mmCIF file of C-alpha atoms in Angstrom:
data_model
loop_
_atom_site.group_PDB
_atom_site.id
_atom_site.type_symbol
_atom_site.label_atom_id
_atom_site.label_comp_id
_atom_site.label_asym_id
_atom_site.label_seq_id
_atom_site.Cartn_x
_atom_site.Cartn_y
_atom_site.Cartn_z
ATOM 1 C CA UNK A 2 150.169 67.194 204.524
ATOM 2 C CA UNK A 3 151.650 65.113 201.556
ATOM 3 C CA UNK A 4 155.209 65.777 200.052
ATOM 4 C CA UNK A 5 155.360 65.610 195.940
ATOM 5 C CA UNK A 6 158.254 64.702 193.817
ATOM 6 C CA UNK A 7 157.466 65.460 190.296
ATOM 7 C CA UNK A 8 159.251 64.620 186.998
ATOM 8 C CA UNK A 9 158.595 64.119 183.369
ATOM 9 C CA UNK A 10 160.359 63.055 180.360
ATOM 10 C CA UNK A 11 162.844 60.466 181.772
ATOM 11 C CA UNK A 12 162.862 58.861 178.066
ATOM 12 C CA UNK A 13 163.957 55.746 179.813
ATOM 13 C CA UNK A 14 167.093 57.468 181.440
ATOM 14 C CA UNK A 15 167.970 56.658 185.455
ATOM 15 C CA UNK A 16 169.569 58.727 187.749
ATOM 16 C CA UNK A 17 169.982 57.805 191.293
ATOM 17 C CA UNK A 18 169.641 61.398 192.091
ATOM 18 C CA UNK A 19 165.831 60.897 191.366
ATOM 19 C CA UNK A 20 165.727 59.424 194.477
ATOM 20 C CA UNK A 21 168.084 61.105 196.248
ATOM 21 C CA UNK A 22 166.034 64.477 195.667
ATOM 22 C CA UNK A 23 162.742 62.696 196.738
ATOM 23 C CA UNK A 24 163.870 61.267 199.783
ATOM 24 C CA UNK A 25 161.671 63.151 201.948
ATOM 25 C CA UNK A 26 158.769 62.826 199.416
ATOM 26 C CA UNK A 27 155.532 60.887 200.229
ATOM 27 C CA UNK A 28 154.887 60.280 196.472
ATOM 28 C CA UNK A 29 156.494 60.454 193.165
ATOM 29 C CA UNK A 30 154.407 61.838 190.066
ATOM 30 C CA UNK A 31 155.495 60.979 186.357
ATOM 31 C CA UNK A 32 154.202 63.440 184.108
ATOM 32 C CA UNK A 33 154.889 60.726 181.125
ATOM 33 C CA UNK A 34 157.582 59.890 178.499
ATOM 34 C CA UNK A 35 158.715 57.595 181.009
ATOM 35 C CA UNK A 36 160.619 55.719 178.199
ATOM 36 C CA UNK A 37 160.570 51.892 179.744
ATOM 37 C CA UNK A 38 158.927 49.832 182.702
ATOM 38 C CA UNK A 39 162.185 49.541 184.670
ATOM 39 C CA UNK A 40 162.105 53.424 185.528
ATOM 40 C CA UNK A 41 158.473 52.941 186.342
ATOM 41 C CA UNK A 42 159.440 49.635 188.551
ATOM 42 C CA UNK A 43 162.322 51.526 190.377
ATOM 43 C CA UNK A 44 160.607 54.622 191.195
ATOM 44 C CA UNK A 45 157.209 52.805 192.541
ATOM 45 C CA UNK A 46 159.836 50.596 194.449
ATOM 46 C CA UNK A 47 160.868 53.803 196.328
ATOM 47 C CA UNK A 48 157.758 55.607 196.688
ATOM 48 C CA UNK A 49 153.889 55.203 195.579
ATOM 49 C CA UNK A 50 153.927 56.231 191.851
ATOM 50 C CA UNK A 51 151.209 58.267 189.948
ATOM 51 C CA UNK A 52 151.956 58.348 186.355
ATOM 52 C CA UNK A 53 150.682 58.935 182.986
ATOM 53 C CA UNK A 54 151.921 57.653 179.789
ATOM 54 C CA UNK A 55 153.528 59.755 176.889
ATOM 55 C CA UNK A 56 153.781 59.834 173.248
ATOM 56 C CA UNK A 57 156.893 57.886 173.176
ATOM 57 C CA UNK A 58 155.805 55.288 175.566
ATOM 58 C CA UNK A 59 154.915 51.779 174.610
ATOM 59 C CA UNK A 60 152.230 49.493 174.990
ATOM 60 C CA UNK A 61 153.559 48.014 178.171
ATOM 61 C CA UNK A 62 153.647 51.289 180.001
ATOM 62 C CA UNK A 63 150.370 52.147 178.306
ATOM 63 C CA UNK A 64 148.835 49.172 180.072
ATOM 64 C CA UNK A 65 149.978 50.438 183.041
ATOM 65 C CA UNK A 66 149.357 53.965 183.210
ATOM 66 C CA UNK A 67 146.553 55.982 181.775
ATOM 67 C CA UNK A 68 146.245 58.986 179.525
ATOM 68 C CA UNK A 69 144.948 61.316 181.692
ATOM 69 C CA UNK A 70 145.170 60.716 185.508
ATOM 70 C CA UNK A 71 142.610 62.550 187.561
ATOM 71 C CA UNK A 72 142.581 62.447 191.184
ATOM 72 C CA UNK A 73 142.374 63.908 194.679
ATOM 73 C CA UNK A 74 144.826 64.000 197.303
ATOM 74 C CA UNK A 75 145.050 66.080 200.368
ATOM 75 C CA UNK A 76 141.803 67.785 199.738
ATOM 76 C CA UNK A 77 143.419 69.047 196.162
ATOM 77 C CA UNK A 78 142.009 68.027 192.630
ATOM 78 C CA UNK A 79 144.762 66.769 190.658
ATOM 79 C CA UNK A 80 144.841 66.511 186.668
ATOM 80 C CA UNK A 81 147.720 65.107 184.797
ATOM 81 C CA UNK A 82 148.684 64.355 181.100
ATOM 82 C CA UNK A 83 151.505 64.187 179.284
ATOM 83 C CA UNK A 84 150.816 66.730 176.309
ATOM 84 C CA UNK A 85 148.312 69.089 177.841
ATOM 85 C CA UNK A 86 149.487 72.727 177.101
ATOM 86 C CA UNK A 87 149.391 75.525 179.561
ATOM 87 C CA UNK A 88 147.466 78.435 180.771
ATOM 88 C CA UNK A 89 146.467 80.602 177.628
ATOM 89 C CA UNK A 90 147.267 77.740 175.534
ATOM 90 C CA UNK A 91 145.667 74.260 176.611
ATOM 91 C CA UNK A 92 145.927 71.045 174.405
ATOM 92 C CA UNK A 93 142.633 70.533 172.544
ATOM 93 C CA UNK A 94 142.582 67.088 174.361
ATOM 94 C CA UNK A 95 142.016 68.622 177.556
ATOM 95 C CA UNK A 96 140.852 72.068 177.305
ATOM 96 C CA UNK A 97 137.261 71.236 177.522
ATOM 97 C CA UNK A 98 137.564 68.937 180.671
ATOM 98 C CA UNK A 99 139.613 71.873 182.160
ATOM 99 C CA UNK A 100 137.192 74.941 180.987
ATOM 100 C CA UNK A 101 134.105 72.643 182.308
ATOM 101 C CA UNK A 102 135.713 71.258 185.894
ATOM 102 C CA UNK A 103 138.948 73.087 186.341
ATOM 103 C CA UNK A 104 141.183 70.885 188.682
ATOM 104 C CA UNK A 105 143.005 73.093 191.427
ATOM 105 C CA UNK A 106 146.569 71.594 189.652
ATOM 106 C CA UNK A 107 147.200 70.768 186.294
ATOM 107 C CA UNK A 108 150.374 69.002 185.327
ATOM 108 C CA UNK A 109 151.864 68.453 182.062
ATOM 109 C CA UNK A 110 155.143 67.355 180.662
ATOM 110 C CA UNK A 111 156.065 66.793 176.746
ATOM 111 C CA UNK A 112 157.751 70.278 176.088
ATOM 112 C CA UNK A 113 161.028 69.787 178.217
ATOM 113 C CA UNK A 114 160.603 73.355 179.208
ATOM 114 C CA UNK A 115 160.246 73.927 182.990
ATOM 115 C CA UNK A 116 157.156 76.118 183.789
ATOM 116 C CA UNK A 117 154.966 76.881 187.028
ATOM 117 C CA UNK A 118 152.242 79.231 186.314
ATOM 118 C CA UNK A 119 149.005 80.042 187.780
ATOM 119 C CA UNK A 120 145.657 80.433 185.737
ATOM 120 C CA UNK A 121 143.782 83.539 187.437
ATOM 121 C CA UNK A 122 140.913 83.049 185.186
ATOM 122 C CA UNK A 123 140.174 79.122 186.126
ATOM 123 C CA UNK A 124 142.030 79.519 189.644
ATOM 124 C CA UNK A 125 144.394 76.738 188.975
ATOM 125 C CA UNK A 126 148.028 76.140 189.177
ATOM 126 C CA UNK A 127 150.070 74.541 186.380
ATOM 127 C CA UNK A 128 153.495 72.984 186.670
ATOM 128 C CA UNK A 129 155.636 71.359 183.781
ATOM 129 C CA UNK A 130 158.601 70.106 185.819
ATOM 130 C CA UNK A 131 160.642 70.089 182.383
ATOM 131 C CA UNK A 132 162.648 67.208 181.266
ATOM 132 C CA UNK A 133 164.685 64.759 183.865
ATOM 133 C CA UNK A 134 165.964 62.892 181.214
ATOM 134 C CA UNK A 135 168.936 63.246 178.772
ATOM 135 C CA UNK A 136 167.077 62.688 175.458
ATOM 136 C CA UNK A 137 165.924 65.852 173.890
ATOM 137 C CA UNK A 138 167.085 69.944 173.373
ATOM 138 C CA UNK A 139 166.904 70.769 176.805
ATOM 139 C CA UNK A 140 170.449 71.919 178.689
ATOM 140 C CA UNK A 141 169.189 71.517 182.150
ATOM 141 C CA UNK A 142 167.854 68.728 183.675
ATOM 142 C CA UNK A 143 165.000 69.553 186.221
ATOM 143 C CA UNK A 144 162.271 68.025 188.529
ATOM 144 C CA UNK A 145 160.113 69.678 190.899
ATOM 145 C CA UNK A 146 159.241 69.157 194.783
ATOM 146 C CA UNK A 147 156.256 70.649 196.557
ATOM 147 C CA UNK A 148 154.026 70.232 199.191
ATOM 148 C CA UNK A 149 149.894 69.808 199.363
ATOM 149 C CA UNK A 150 148.412 70.553 202.647
ATOM 150 C CA UNK A 151 144.499 70.482 202.851
ATOM 151 C CA UNK A 152 144.198 71.656 199.596
ATOM 152 C CA UNK A 153 147.052 74.209 199.385
ATOM 153 C CA UNK A 154 150.060 74.068 197.459
ATOM 154 C CA UNK A 155 153.300 75.226 199.157
ATOM 155 C CA UNK A 156 156.831 75.035 199.524
ATOM 156 C CA UNK A 157 157.676 74.403 195.702
ATOM 157 C CA UNK A 158 161.293 73.899 194.932
ATOM 158 C CA UNK A 159 162.724 73.915 191.490
ATOM 159 C CA UNK A 160 165.043 71.087 191.328
ATOM 160 C CA UNK A 161 168.335 71.526 188.923
ATOM 161 C CA UNK A 162 169.994 67.898 188.409
ATOM 162 C CA UNK A 163 173.652 68.176 188.145
ATOM 163 C CA UNK A 164 175.703 66.192 186.334
#
């Protein structure tokens, strides 16, 4: 069993609540637009960090993190890309890969819109955790926690960051 804390679109904004809400997580995943290496380093110092770079991230972040991160953890095939779309409207940059070899979990960010949606056609779960930072049009800052247990996703919680 692996407990995951998932966030995106921090845009260089740090909030100690990230650590508070992810206290019981085994890993933290960041779906891009990190904004500064300092944010990534603070998260990585707290828990193992997996991330992708986003469209606002500079070369320093792009050297540290990939455009697409595909990995297996606790029996689950996971694919993460900042601009990835969602079921029924996957971004052209990942559509072929997803259709040919669908992951069990596809994570994206970018839209600043929290979305958890199951793709029945491809048998995959899509999660966009919304935006944890303060830059952008969103009114509520959000993150997600969930558990992967031998390839099964469970105990998904949406976190609205107060203040």
